[in-house]
Each structure stands twice: as structure tokens, then as C-alpha cells.
mmCIF file of the C-alpha atoms, coordinates in Angstrom:
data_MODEL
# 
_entry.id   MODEL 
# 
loop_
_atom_site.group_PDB 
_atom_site.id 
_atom_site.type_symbol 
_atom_site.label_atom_id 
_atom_site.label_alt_id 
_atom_site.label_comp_id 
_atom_site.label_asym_id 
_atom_site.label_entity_id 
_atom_site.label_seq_id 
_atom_site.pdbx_PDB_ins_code 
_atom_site.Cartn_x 
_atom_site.Cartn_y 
_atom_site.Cartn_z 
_atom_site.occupancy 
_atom_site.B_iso_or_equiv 
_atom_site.pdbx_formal_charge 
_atom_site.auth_seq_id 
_atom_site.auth_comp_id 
_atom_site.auth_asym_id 
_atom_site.auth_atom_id 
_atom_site.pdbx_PDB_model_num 
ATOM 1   C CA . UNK A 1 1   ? -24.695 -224.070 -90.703 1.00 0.00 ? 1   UNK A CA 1 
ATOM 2   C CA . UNK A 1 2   ? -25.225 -221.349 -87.748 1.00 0.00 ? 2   UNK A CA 1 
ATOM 3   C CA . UNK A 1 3   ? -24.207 -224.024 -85.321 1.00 0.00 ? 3   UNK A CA 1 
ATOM 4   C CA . UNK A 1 4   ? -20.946 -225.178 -87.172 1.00 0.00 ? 4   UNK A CA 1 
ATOM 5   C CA . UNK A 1 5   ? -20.060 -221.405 -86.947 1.00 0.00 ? 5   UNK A CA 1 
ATOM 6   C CA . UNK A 1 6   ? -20.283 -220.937 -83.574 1.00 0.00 ? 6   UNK A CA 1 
ATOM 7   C CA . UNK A 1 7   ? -18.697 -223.874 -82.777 1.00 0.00 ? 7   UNK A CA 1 
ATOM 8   C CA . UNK A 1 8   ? -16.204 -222.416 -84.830 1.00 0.00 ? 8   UNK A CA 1 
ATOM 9   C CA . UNK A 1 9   ? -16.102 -218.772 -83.544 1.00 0.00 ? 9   UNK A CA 1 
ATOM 10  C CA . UNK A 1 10  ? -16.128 -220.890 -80.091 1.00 0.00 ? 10  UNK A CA 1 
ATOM 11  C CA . UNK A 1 11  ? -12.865 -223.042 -80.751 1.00 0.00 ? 11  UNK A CA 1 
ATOM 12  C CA . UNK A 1 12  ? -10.946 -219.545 -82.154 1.00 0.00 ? 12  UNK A CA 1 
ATOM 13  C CA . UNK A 1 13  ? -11.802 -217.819 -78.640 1.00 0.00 ? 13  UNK A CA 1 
ATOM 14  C CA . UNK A 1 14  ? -10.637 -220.859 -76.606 1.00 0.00 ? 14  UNK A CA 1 
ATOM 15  C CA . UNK A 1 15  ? -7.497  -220.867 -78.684 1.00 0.00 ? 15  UNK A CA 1 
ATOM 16  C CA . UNK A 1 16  ? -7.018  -217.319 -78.237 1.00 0.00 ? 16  UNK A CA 1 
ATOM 17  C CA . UNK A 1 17  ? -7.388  -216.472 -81.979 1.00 0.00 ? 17  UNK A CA 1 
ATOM 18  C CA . UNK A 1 18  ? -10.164 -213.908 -81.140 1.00 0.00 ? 18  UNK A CA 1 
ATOM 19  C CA . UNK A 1 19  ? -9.385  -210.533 -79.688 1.00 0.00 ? 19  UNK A CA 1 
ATOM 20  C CA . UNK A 1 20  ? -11.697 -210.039 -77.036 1.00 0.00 ? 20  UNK A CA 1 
ATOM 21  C CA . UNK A 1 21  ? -10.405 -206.149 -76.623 1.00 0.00 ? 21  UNK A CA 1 
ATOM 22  C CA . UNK A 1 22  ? -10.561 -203.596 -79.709 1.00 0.00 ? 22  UNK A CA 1 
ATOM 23  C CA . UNK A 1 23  ? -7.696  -201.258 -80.406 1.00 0.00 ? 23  UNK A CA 1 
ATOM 24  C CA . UNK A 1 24  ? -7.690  -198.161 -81.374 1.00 0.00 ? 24  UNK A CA 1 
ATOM 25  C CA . UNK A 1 25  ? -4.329  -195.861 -82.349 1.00 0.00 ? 25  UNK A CA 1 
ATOM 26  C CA . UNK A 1 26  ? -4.523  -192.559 -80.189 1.00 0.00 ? 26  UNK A CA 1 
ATOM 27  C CA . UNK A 1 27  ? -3.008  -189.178 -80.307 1.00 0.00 ? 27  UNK A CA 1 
ATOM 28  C CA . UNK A 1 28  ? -3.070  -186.429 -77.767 1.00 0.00 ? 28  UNK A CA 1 
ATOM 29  C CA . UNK A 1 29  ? -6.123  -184.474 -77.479 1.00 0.00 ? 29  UNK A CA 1 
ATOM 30  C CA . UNK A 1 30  ? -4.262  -181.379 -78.462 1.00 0.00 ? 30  UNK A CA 1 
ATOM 31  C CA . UNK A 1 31  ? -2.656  -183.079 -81.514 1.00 0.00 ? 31  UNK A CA 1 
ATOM 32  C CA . UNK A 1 32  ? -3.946  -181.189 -84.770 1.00 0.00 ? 32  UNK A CA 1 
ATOM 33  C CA . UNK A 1 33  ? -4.150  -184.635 -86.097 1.00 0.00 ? 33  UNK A CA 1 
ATOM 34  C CA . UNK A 1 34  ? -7.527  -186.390 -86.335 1.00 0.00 ? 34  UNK A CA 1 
ATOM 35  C CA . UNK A 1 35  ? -7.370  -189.156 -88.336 1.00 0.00 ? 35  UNK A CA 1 
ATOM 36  C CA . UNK A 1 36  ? -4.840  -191.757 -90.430 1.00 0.00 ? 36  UNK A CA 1 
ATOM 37  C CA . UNK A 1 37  ? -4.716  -194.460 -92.741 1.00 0.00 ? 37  UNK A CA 1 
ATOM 38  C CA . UNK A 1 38  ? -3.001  -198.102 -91.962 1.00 0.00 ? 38  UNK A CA 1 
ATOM 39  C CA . UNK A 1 39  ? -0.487  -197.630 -93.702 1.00 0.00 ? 39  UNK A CA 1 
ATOM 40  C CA . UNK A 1 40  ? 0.537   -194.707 -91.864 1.00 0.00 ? 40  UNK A CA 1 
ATOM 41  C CA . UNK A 1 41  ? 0.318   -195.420 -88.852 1.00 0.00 ? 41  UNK A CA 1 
ATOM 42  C CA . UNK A 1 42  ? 2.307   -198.540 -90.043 1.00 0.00 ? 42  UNK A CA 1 
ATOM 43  C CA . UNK A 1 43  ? 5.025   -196.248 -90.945 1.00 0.00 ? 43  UNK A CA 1 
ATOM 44  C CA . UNK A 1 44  ? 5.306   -194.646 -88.190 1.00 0.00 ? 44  UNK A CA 1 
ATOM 45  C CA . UNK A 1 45  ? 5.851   -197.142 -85.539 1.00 0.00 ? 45  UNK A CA 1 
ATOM 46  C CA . UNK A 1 46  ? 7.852   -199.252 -88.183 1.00 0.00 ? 46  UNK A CA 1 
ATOM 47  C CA . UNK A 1 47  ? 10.259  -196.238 -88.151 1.00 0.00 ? 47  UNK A CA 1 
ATOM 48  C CA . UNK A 1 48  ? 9.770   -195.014 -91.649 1.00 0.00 ? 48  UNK A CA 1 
ATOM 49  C CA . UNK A 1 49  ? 8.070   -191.966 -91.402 1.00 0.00 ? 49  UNK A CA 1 
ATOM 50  C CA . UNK A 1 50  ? 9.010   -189.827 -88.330 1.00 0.00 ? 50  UNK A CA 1 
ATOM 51  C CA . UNK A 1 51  ? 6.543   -187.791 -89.291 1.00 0.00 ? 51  UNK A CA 1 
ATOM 52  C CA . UNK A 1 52  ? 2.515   -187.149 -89.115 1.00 0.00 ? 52  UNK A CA 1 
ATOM 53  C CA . UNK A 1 53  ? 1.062   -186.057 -92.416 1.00 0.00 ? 53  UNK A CA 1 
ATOM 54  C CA . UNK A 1 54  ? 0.375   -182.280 -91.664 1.00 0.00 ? 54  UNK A CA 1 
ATOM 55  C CA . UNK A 1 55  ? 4.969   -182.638 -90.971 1.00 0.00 ? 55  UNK A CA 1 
ATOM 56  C CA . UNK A 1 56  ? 4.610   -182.707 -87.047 1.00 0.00 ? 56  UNK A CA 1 
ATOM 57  C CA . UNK A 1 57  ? 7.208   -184.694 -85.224 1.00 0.00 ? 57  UNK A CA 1 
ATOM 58  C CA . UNK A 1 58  ? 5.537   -188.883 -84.336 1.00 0.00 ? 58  UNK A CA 1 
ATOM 59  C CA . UNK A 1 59  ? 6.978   -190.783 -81.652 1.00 0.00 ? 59  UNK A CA 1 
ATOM 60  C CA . UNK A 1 60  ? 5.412   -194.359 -81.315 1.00 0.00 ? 60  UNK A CA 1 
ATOM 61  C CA . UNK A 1 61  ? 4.871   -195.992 -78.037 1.00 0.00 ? 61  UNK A CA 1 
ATOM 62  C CA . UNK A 1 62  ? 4.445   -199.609 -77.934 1.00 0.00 ? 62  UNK A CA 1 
ATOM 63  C CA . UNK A 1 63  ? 3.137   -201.871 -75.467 1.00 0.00 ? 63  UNK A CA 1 
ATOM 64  C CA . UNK A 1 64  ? 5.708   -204.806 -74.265 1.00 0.00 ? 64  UNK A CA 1 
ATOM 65  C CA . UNK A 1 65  ? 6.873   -207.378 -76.373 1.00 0.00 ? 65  UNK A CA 1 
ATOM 66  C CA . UNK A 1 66  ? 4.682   -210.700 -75.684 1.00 0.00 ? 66  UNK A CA 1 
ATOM 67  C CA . UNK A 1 67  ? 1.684   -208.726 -75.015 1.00 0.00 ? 67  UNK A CA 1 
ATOM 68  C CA . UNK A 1 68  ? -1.489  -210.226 -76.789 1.00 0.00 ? 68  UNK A CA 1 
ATOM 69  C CA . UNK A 1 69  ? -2.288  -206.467 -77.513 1.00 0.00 ? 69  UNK A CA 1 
ATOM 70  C CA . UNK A 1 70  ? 1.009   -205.877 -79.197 1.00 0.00 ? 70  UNK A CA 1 
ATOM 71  C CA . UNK A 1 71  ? 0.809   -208.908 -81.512 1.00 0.00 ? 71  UNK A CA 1 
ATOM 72  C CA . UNK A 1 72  ? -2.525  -207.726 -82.712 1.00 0.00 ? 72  UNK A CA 1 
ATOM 73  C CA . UNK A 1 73  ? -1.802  -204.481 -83.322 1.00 0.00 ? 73  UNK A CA 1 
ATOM 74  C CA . UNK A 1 74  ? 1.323   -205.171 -85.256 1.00 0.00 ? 74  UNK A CA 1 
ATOM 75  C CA . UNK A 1 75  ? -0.591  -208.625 -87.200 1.00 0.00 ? 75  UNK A CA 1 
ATOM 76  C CA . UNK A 1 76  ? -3.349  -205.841 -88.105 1.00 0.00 ? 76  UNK A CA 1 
ATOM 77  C CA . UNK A 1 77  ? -1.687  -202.868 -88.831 1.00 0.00 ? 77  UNK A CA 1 
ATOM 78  C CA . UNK A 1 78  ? 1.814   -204.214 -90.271 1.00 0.00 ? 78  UNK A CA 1 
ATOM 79  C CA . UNK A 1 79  ? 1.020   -207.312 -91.348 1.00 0.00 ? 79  UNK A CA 1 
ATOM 80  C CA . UNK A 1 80  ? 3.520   -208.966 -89.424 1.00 0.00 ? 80  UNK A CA 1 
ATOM 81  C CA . UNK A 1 81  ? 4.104   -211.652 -86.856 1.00 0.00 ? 81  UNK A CA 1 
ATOM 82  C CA . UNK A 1 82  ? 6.129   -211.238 -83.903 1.00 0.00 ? 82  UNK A CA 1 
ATOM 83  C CA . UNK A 1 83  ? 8.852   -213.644 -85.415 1.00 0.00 ? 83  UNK A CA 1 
ATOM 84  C CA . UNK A 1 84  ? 8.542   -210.773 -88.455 1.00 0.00 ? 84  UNK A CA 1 
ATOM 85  C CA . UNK A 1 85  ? 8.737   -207.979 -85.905 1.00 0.00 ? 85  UNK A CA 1 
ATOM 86  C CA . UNK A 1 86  ? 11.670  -209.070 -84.129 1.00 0.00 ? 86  UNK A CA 1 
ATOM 87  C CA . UNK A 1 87  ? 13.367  -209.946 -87.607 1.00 0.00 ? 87  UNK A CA 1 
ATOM 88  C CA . UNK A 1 88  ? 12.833  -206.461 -88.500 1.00 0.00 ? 88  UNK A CA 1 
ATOM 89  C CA . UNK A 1 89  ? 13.896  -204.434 -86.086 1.00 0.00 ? 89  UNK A CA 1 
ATOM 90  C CA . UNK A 1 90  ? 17.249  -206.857 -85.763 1.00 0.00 ? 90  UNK A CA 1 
ATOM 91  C CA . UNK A 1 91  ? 18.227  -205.739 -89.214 1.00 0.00 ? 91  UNK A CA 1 
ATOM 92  C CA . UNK A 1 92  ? 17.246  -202.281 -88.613 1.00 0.00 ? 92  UNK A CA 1 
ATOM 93  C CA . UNK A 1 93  ? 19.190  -201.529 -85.469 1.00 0.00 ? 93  UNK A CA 1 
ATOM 94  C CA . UNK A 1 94  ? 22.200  -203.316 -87.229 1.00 0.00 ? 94  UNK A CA 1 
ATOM 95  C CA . UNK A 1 95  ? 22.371  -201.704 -90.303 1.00 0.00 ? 95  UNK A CA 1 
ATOM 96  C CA . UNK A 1 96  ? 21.739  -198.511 -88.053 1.00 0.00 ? 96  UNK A CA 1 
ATOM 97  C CA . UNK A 1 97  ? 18.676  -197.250 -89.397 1.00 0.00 ? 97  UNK A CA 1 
ATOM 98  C CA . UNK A 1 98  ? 16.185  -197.107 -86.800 1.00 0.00 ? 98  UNK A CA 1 
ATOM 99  C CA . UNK A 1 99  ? 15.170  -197.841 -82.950 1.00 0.00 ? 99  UNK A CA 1 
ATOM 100 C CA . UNK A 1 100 ? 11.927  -199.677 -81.911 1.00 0.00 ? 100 UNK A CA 1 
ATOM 101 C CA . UNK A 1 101 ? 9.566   -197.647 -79.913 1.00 0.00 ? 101 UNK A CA 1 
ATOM 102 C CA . UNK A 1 102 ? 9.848   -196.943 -76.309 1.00 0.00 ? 102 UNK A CA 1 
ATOM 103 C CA . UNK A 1 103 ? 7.351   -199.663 -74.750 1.00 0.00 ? 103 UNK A CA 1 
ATOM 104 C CA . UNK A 1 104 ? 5.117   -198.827 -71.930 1.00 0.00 ? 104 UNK A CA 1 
ATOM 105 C CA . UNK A 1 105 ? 3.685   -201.544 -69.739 1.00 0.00 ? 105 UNK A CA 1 
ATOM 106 C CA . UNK A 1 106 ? -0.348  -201.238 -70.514 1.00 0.00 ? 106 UNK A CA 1 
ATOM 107 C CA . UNK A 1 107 ? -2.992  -199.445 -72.354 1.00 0.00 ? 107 UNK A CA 1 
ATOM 108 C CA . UNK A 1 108 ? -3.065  -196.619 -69.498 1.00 0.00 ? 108 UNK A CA 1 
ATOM 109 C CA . UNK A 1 109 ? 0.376   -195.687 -69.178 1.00 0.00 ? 109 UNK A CA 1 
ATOM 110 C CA . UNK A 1 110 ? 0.375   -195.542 -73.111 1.00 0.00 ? 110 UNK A CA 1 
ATOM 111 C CA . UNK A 1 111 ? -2.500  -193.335 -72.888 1.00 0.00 ? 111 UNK A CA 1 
ATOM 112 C CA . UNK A 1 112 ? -1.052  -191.104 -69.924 1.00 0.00 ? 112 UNK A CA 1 
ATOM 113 C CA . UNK A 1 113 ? 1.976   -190.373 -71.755 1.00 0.00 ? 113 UNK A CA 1 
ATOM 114 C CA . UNK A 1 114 ? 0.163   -189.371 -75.114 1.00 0.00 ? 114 UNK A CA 1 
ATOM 115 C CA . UNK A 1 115 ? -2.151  -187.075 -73.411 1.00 0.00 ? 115 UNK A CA 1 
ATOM 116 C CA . UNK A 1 116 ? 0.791   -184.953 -72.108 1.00 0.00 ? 116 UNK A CA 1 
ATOM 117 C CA . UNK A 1 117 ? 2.664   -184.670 -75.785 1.00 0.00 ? 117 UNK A CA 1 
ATOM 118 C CA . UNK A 1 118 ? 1.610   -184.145 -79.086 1.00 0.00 ? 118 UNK A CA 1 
ATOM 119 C CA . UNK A 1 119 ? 4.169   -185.730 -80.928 1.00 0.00 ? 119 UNK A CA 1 
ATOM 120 C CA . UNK A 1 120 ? 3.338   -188.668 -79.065 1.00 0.00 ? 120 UNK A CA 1 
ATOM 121 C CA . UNK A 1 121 ? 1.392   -191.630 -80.838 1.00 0.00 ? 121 UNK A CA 1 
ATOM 122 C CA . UNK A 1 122 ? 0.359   -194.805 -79.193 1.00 0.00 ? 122 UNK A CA 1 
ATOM 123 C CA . UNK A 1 123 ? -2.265  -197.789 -79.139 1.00 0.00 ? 123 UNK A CA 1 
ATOM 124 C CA . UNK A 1 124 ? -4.477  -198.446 -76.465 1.00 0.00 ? 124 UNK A CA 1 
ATOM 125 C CA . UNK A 1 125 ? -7.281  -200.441 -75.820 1.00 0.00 ? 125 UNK A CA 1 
ATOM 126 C CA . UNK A 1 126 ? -10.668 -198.880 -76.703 1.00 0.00 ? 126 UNK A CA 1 
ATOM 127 C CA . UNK A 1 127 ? -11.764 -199.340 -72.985 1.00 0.00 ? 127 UNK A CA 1 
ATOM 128 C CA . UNK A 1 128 ? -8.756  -197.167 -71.875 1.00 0.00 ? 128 UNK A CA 1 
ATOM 129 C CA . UNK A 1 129 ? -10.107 -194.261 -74.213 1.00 0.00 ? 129 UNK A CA 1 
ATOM 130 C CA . UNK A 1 130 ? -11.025 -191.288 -72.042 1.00 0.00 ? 130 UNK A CA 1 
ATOM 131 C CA . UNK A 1 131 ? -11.132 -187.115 -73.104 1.00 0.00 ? 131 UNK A CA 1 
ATOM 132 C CA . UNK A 1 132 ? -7.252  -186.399 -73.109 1.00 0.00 ? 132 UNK A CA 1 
ATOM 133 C CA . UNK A 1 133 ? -6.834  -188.673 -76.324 1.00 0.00 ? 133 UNK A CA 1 
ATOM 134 C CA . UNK A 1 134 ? -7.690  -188.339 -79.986 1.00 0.00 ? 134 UNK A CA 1 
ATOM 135 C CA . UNK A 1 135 ? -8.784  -191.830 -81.501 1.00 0.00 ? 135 UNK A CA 1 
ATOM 136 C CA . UNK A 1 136 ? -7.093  -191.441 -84.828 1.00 0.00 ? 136 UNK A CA 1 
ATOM 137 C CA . UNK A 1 137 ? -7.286  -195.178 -86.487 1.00 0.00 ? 137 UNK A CA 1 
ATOM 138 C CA . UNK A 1 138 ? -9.702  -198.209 -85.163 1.00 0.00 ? 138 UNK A CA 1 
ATOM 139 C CA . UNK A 1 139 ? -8.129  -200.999 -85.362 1.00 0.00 ? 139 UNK A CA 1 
ATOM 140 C CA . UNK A 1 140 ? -9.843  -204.206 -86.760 1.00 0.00 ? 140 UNK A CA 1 
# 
């Protein structure tokens, strides 16, 4: 039984299945926010809530579209694929009621940019966590 599950857990890492990198969804440091659910941090970067519980201002940074990280985050957070994401935000910029997030080009930059503004909200790769962000959501 053990062996047919790693052989198992084996085939889903050679396929790519298996994150090898945990995410977690960061805030600056000086954000009064310190934690959040799924499902808001879902609405925020899905453009529904423009706002953090406590009412501060959220503006999502995403990683580029096609990144492994981005795919995740959206499959684990959203529930959605990235046929489903682009579906989405197709309608929504058409009917005019919404704008993707700015994307960044890796886990640092994301994490650069959050540090320096509060309103700021991004996902990074828990390697890339350092003292100028808050982890607010762990991503599994």
C-alpha cells in the first residue's frame, strides 16, 4: 500500500501536479491587517471587494499569467483554472466592471512592492518571506 502511494505521489511530481513551493498571501508589514479567510482574499484579487475587512483600500498584485505559481494560487484560492481565469476577467473588462491585477514578474518584486504600501496585497512564495511582509493567508 505505502509503495503504491509513493509511486503515486512520484508520478504527480513528474507530471508537475505537486507544488514543490508553498504560497502564502502577504501584506505590508505596516498593514493593520493580520490575517484573512479564502474567500477573501478570493475577493479581492477577483475584483469584488476593493476592500480589506477593517475598510482599508486592497490592491492585488499578481504574478504573470502562465506562471506555475499563479495557477496554484488562483486553483487554491478561487477555485478556478486558468481557462476559468481568463474567461472571467474577459467578461469583466467587457461588461466594464473590473481590471485584473497589475502582474509583477516573481515572488520578490511582488514582495518589494507590498512592503512599501499598505494597501498593497500580493502572493509570494513562502521562501521569499522576509520582515517587511505580513503573512496573512497560507496557502494549501
Amino acid at each position: 500500500m505505502i509503495r503504491k502511494l509513493l509511486c503515486c505521489l512520484l508520478l504527480a511530481l513528474a507530471a508537475g501536479t505537486v507544488s514543490a513551493a508553498e504560497l502564502v498571501v502577504v501584506v505590508s508589514a505596516r498593514s493593520p491587517v493580520t490575517t484573512l479567510r479564502a474567500e477573501q482574499v478570493a475577493d479581492i484579487f477577483l475584483a469584488e471587494a476593493r476592500r480589506f475587512p477593517d475598510g482599508g483600500e486592497a490592491v492585488a498584485l499578481d504574478l504573470p499569467i502562465g506562471s506555475p505559481l499563479r495557477d496554484e494560487f488562483y486553483l487554491k484560492v478561487a477555485n478556478r483554472t486558468p481557462a476559468l481565469m481568463k474567461a472571467y476577467w474577459t467578461k469583466k473588462i467587457f461588461t466594464g466592471r473590473g481590471q485584473p491585477p497589475r502582474e509583477l514578474q516573481n515572488s520578490q518584486a511582488v514582495r518589494k512592492l507590498v512592503a512599501d504600501n499598505p494597501t498593497l496585497i500580493g502572493y509570494i512564495e513562502r521562501s521569499a518571506l522576509d520582515a517587511s511582509v505580513r503573512p496573512v493567508l497560507v496557502v494549501h
